[in-house]
Tab-separated table of C-alpha atoms in Angstrom:
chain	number	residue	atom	x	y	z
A	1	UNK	CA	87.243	56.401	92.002
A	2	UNK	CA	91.033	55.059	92.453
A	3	UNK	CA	91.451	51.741	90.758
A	4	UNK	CA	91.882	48.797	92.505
A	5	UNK	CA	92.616	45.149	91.059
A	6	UNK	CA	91.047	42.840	93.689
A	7	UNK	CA	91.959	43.423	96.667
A	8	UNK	CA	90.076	44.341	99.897
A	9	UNK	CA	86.226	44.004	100.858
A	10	UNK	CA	83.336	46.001	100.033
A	11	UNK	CA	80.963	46.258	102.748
A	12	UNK	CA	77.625	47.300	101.123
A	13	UNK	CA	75.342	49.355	103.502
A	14	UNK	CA	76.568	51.265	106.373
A	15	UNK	CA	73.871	50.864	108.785
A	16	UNK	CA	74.299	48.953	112.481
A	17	UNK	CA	74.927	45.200	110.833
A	18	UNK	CA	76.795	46.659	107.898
A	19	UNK	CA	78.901	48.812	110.217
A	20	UNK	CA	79.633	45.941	112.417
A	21	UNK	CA	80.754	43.487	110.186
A	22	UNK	CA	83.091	46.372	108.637
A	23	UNK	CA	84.867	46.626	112.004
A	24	UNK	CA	85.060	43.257	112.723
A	25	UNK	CA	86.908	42.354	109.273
A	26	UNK	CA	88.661	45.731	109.478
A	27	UNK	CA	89.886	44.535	112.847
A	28	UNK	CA	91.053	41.154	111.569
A	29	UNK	CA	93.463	43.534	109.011
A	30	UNK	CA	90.990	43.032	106.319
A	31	UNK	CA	91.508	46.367	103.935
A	32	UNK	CA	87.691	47.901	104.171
A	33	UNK	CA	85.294	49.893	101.767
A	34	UNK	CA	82.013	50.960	103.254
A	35	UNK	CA	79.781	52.193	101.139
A	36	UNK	CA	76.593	53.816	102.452
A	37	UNK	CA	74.527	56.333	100.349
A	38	UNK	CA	72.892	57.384	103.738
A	39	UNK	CA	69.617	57.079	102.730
A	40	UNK	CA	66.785	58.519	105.109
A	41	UNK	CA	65.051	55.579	106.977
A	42	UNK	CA	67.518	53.698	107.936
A	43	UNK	CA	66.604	50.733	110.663
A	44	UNK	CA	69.446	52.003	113.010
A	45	UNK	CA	68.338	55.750	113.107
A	46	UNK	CA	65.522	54.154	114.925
A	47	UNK	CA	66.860	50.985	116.717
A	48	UNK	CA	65.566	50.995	120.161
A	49	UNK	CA	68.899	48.701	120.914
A	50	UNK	CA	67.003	46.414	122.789
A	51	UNK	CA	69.553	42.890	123.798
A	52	UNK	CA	66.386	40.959	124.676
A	53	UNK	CA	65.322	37.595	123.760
A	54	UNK	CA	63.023	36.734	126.587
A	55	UNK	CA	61.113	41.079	125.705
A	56	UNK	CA	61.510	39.983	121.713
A	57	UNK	CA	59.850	36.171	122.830
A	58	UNK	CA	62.452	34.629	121.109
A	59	UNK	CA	62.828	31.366	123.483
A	60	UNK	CA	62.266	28.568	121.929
A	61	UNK	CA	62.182	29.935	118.124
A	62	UNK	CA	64.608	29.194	115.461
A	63	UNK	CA	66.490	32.169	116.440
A	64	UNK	CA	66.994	31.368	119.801
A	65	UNK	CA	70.457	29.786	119.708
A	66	UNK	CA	71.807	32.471	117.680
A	67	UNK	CA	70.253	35.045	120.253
A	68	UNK	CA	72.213	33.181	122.942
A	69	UNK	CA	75.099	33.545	121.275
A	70	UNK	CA	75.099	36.897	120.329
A	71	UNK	CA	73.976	37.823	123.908
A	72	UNK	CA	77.399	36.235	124.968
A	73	UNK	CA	79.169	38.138	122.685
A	74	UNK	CA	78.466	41.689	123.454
A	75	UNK	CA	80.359	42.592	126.438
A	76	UNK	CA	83.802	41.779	124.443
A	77	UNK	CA	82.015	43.484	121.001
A	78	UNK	CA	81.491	46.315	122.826
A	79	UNK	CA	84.830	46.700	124.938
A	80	UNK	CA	87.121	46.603	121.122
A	81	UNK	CA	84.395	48.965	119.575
A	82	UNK	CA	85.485	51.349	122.172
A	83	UNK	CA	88.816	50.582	122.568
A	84	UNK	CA	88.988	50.918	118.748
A	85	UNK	CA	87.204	53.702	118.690
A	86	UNK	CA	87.768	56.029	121.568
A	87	UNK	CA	83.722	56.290	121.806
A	88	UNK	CA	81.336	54.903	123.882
A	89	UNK	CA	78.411	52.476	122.530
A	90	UNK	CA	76.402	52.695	126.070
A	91	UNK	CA	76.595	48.939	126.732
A	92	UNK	CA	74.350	48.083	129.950
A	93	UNK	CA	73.575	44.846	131.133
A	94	UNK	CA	70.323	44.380	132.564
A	95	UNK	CA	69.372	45.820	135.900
A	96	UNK	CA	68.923	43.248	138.448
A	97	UNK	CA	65.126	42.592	139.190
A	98	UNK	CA	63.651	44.515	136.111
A	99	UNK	CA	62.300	40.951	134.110
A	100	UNK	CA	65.300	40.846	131.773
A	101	UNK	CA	67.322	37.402	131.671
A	102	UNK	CA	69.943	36.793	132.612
A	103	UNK	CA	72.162	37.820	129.612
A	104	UNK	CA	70.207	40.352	128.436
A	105	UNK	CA	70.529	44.711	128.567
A	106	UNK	CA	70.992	47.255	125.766
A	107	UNK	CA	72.988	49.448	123.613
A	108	UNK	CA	72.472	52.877	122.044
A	109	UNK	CA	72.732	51.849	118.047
A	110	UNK	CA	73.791	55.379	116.791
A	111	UNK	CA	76.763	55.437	119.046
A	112	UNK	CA	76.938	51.717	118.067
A	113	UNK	CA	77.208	52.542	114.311
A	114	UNK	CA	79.418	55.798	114.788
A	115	UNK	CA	81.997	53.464	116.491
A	116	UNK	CA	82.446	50.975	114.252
A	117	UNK	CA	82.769	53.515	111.070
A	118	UNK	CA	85.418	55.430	113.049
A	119	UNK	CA	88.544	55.065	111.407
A	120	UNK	CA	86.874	53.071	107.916
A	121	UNK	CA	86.753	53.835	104.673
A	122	UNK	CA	82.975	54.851	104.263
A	123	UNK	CA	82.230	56.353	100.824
A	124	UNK	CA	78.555	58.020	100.307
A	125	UNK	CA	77.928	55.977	97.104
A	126	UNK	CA	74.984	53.844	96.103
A	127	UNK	CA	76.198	50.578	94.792
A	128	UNK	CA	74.166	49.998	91.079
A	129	UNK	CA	75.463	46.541	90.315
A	130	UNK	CA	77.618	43.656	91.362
A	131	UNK	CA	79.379	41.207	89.104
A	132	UNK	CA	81.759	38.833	89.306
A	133	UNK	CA	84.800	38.583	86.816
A	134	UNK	CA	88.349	36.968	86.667
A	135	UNK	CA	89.651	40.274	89.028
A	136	UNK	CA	87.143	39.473	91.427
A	137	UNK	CA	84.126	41.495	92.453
A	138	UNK	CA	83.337	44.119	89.731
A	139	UNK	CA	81.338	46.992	92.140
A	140	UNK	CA	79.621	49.716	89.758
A	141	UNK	CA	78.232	52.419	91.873
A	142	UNK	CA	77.216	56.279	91.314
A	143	UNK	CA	80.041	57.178	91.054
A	144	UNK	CA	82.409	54.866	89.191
A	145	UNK	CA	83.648	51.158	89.211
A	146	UNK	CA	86.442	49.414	91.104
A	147	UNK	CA	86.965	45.502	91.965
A	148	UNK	CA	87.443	44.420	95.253
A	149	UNK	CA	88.143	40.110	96.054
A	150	UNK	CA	84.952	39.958	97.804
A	151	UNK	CA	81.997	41.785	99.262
A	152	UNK	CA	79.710	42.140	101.818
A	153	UNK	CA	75.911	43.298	101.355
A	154	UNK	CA	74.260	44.449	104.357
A	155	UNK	CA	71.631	46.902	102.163
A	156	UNK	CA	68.912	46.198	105.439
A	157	UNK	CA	65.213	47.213	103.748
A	158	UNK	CA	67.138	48.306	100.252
A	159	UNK	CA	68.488	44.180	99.610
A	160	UNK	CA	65.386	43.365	97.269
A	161	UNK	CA	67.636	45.377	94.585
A	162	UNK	CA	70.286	42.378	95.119
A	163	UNK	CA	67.915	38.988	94.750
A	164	UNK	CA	67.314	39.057	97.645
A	165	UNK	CA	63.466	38.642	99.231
A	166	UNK	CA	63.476	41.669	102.109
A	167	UNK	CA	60.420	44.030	102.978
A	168	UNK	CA	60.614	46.963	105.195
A	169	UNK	CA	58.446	47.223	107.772
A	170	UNK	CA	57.889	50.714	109.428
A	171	UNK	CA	59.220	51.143	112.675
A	172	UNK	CA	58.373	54.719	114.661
A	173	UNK	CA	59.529	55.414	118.320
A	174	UNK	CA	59.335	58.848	120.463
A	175	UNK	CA	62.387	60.595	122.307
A	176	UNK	CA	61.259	62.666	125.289
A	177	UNK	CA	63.430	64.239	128.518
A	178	UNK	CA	63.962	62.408	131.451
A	179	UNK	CA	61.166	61.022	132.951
A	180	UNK	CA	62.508	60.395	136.333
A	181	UNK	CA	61.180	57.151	136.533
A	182	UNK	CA	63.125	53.642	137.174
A	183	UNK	CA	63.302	52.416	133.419
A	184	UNK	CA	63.139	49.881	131.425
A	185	UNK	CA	59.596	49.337	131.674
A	186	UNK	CA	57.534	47.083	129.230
A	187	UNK	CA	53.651	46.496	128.886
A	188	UNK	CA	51.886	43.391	128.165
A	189	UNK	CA	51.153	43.096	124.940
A	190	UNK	CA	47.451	43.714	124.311
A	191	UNK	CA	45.264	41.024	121.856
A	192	UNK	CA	45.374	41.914	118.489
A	193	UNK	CA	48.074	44.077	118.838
A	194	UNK	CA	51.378	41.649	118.909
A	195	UNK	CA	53.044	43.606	115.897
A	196	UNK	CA	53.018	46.301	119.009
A	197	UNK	CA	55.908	45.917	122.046
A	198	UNK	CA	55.486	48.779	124.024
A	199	UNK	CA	58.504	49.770	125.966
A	200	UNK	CA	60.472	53.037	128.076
A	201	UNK	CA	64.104	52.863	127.484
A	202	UNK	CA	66.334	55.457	129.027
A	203	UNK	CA	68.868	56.276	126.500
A	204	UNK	CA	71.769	58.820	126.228
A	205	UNK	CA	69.217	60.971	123.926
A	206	UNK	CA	66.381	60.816	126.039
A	207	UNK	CA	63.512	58.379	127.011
A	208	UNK	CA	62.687	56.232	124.240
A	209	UNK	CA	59.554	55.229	124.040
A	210	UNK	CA	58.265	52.652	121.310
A	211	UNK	CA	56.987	51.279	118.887
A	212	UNK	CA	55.405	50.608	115.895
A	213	UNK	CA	55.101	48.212	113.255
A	214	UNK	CA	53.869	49.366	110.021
A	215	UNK	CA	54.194	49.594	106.030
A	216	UNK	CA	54.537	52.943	106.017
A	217	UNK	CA	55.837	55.765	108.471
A	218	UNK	CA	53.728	58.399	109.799
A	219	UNK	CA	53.249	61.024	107.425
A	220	UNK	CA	53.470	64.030	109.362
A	221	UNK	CA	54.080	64.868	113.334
A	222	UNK	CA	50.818	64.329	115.715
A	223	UNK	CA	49.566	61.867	113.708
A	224	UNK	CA	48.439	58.552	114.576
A	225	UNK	CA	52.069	57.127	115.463
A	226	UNK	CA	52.535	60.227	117.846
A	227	UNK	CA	49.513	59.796	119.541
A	228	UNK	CA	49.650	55.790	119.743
A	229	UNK	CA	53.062	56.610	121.111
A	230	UNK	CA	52.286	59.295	123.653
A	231	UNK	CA	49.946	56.707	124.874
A	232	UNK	CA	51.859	54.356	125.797
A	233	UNK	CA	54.540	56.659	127.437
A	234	UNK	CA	51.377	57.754	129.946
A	235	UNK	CA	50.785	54.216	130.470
A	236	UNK	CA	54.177	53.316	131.817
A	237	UNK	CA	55.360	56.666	132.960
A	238	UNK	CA	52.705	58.284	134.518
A	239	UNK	CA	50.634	61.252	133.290
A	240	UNK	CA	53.347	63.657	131.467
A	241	UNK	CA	53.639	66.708	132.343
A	242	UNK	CA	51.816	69.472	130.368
A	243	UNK	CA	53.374	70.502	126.934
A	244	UNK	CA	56.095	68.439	127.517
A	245	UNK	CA	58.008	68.870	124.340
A	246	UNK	CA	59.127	66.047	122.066
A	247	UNK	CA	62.817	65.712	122.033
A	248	UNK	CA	62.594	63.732	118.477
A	249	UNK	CA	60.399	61.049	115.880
A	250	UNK	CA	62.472	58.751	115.113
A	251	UNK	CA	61.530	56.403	112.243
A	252	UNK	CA	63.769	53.218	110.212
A	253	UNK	CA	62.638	50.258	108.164
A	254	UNK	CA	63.029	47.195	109.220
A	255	UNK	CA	64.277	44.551	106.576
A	256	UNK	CA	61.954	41.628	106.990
A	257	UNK	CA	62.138	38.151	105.381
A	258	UNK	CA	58.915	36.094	104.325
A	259	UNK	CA	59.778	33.688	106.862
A	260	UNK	CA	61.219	36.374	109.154
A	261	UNK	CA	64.797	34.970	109.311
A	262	UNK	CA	67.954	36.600	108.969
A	263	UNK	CA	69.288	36.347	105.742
A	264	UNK	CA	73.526	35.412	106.865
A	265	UNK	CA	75.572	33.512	104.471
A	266	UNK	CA	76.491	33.138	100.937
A	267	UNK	CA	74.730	34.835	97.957
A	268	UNK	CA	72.591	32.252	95.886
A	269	UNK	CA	73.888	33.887	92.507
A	270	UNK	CA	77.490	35.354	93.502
A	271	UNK	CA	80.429	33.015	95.136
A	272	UNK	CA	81.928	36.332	95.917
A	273	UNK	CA	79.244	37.512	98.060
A	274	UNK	CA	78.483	37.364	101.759
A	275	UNK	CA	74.907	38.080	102.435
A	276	UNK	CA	73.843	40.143	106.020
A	277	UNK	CA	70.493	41.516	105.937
A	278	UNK	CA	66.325	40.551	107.344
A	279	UNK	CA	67.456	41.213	111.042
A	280	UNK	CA	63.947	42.496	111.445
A	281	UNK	CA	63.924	44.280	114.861
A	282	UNK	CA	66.570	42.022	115.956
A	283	UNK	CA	69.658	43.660	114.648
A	284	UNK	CA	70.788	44.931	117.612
A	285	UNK	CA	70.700	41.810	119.505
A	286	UNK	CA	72.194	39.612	116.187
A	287	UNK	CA	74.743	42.222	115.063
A	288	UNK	CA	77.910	40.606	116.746
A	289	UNK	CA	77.070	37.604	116.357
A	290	UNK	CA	76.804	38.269	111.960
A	291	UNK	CA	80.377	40.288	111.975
A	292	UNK	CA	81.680	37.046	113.249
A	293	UNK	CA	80.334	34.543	110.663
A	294	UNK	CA	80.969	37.020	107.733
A	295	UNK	CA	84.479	36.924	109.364
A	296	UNK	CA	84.376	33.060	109.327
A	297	UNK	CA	83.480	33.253	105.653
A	298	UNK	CA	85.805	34.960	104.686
A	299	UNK	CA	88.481	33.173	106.480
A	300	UNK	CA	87.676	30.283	104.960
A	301	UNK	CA	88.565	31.303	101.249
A	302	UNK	CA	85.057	31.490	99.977
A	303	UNK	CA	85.732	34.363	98.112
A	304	UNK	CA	88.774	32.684	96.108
């Protein structure tokens, strides 16, 4: 690992939020280390990308504003990802008529993620320890130790190992082909079932069709998540043609809070330390939004 005396950000995790917030600092000429082990299970591997407050029921809860916000931000986040980038993050507002808001549409978070690492540093290192010295932030990982001035942890369902109180929660979707049916469509949520928003995205990888919400992922293919799943795509698509194969499983922990808020701001134990996890399923929606105030921290000296 080259030495380095202080200087530059570490951005630890590299999945959608993480990513983000590395191309937003990167972008302000902030000099950028990702580093993201790339562990299976990741929340953005299976991110439906919904931008939906009124779908999530998010109007009139503490996360509203920020859901606003973020909302508004997205058209611009997603125009410099690309321009950045040279690769497109599938941006769509909502189709007119189709229950959205009026703010609200989607992205695709793999192309999402895959944009804003273009170009970055992103080392495939898992980050031990963190601790603060004269130099700055001391980062011991796997492979070595180097200081940076200040560092970012956006670990999603892996933060517990930093302090910090985060849970994952088990979210599995289906990818089929092309249904040929106008999409989005959503369900009503049935009673008992709220953990449970069952939705038909079209996506540049298929028809997405989700989801769960559970404490562990399905252990094996045509299991209960595949048939809950396939289920609910007959509900909103129509019977499904015979055999039709499944394109992919897709399953990521969510990191959830106790009181299921983001966790965005300062580190209780490190000054150094700018804190970006327990989006919960609303990472997508928030991500912008989270890049910007990191930004903001850092701008204002926090780190020294």
């Amino acid at each position: 690992m080259t030495a380095r005396d202080g200087t530059g950000v570490a951005v630890i995790g590299g999945g959608l939020i993480g990513a983000c917030v590395a191309a937003e600092l990167a972008w302000a000429g902030e000099r950028v280390t990702v580093f993201d082990p790339d562990r299976p299970g990741a929340a953005w591997a299976a991110s439906a990308g919904l931008l939906t407050p009124t779908h999530e029921d998010l109007r009139g809860t503490p996360l509203d504003g920020d859901a606003v916000l973020s909302l508004a931000l997205w058209p611009d986040f997603a125009r410099r990802l690309e321009a950045a980038s040279g690769q497109a993050v599938h941006h769509r507002p909502a189709p007119p008529g189709r229950g959205f808001g009026p703010l609200e549409g989607q992205v695709h978070p793999p192309s999402v993620r895959a944009a804003a690492l273009a170009g970055l540093e992103v080392r495939r290192e898992e980050v031990l320890h963190l601790q603060e010295d004269p130099r700055g932030l001391k980062v011991r990982t796997d492979a070595g130790e180097e200081v940076f001035a200040a560092g970012v942890l956006a670990c999603g369902a892996w933060s517990a190992a930093f302090g910090l109180p985060v849970r994952a929660v088990w979210g599995e979707a289906l990818l089929l082909p092309g249904s040929g049916a106008p999409l989005p469509r959503y369900a009503p949520r049935r009673a008992g079932r709220a953990a449970h928003r069952r939705y038909a995205l079209d996506r540049p990888d298929g028809v997405y069709v989700g989801a769960t919400a559970r404490p562990q992922p399905s252990p094996a293919p045509g299991g209960w998540s595949d048939r809950w799943l396939l289920g609910v795509a007959r509900d909103l698509l129509g019977d499904l043609p015979p055999g039709q194969a499944v394109r992919g499983r897709l399953a990521g922990a969510r990191p959830v809070t106790p009181d299921g808020q983001p966790i965005v701001g300062p580190h209780p134990d490190w000054a150094r330390v700018f804190v970006a996890t327990g989006h919960g399923r609303h990472g997508a929606l928030l991500a912008p939004l989270t890049a910007r105030r990191a930004l903001d921290w850092l701008r204002a000296g926090v780190a020294g």
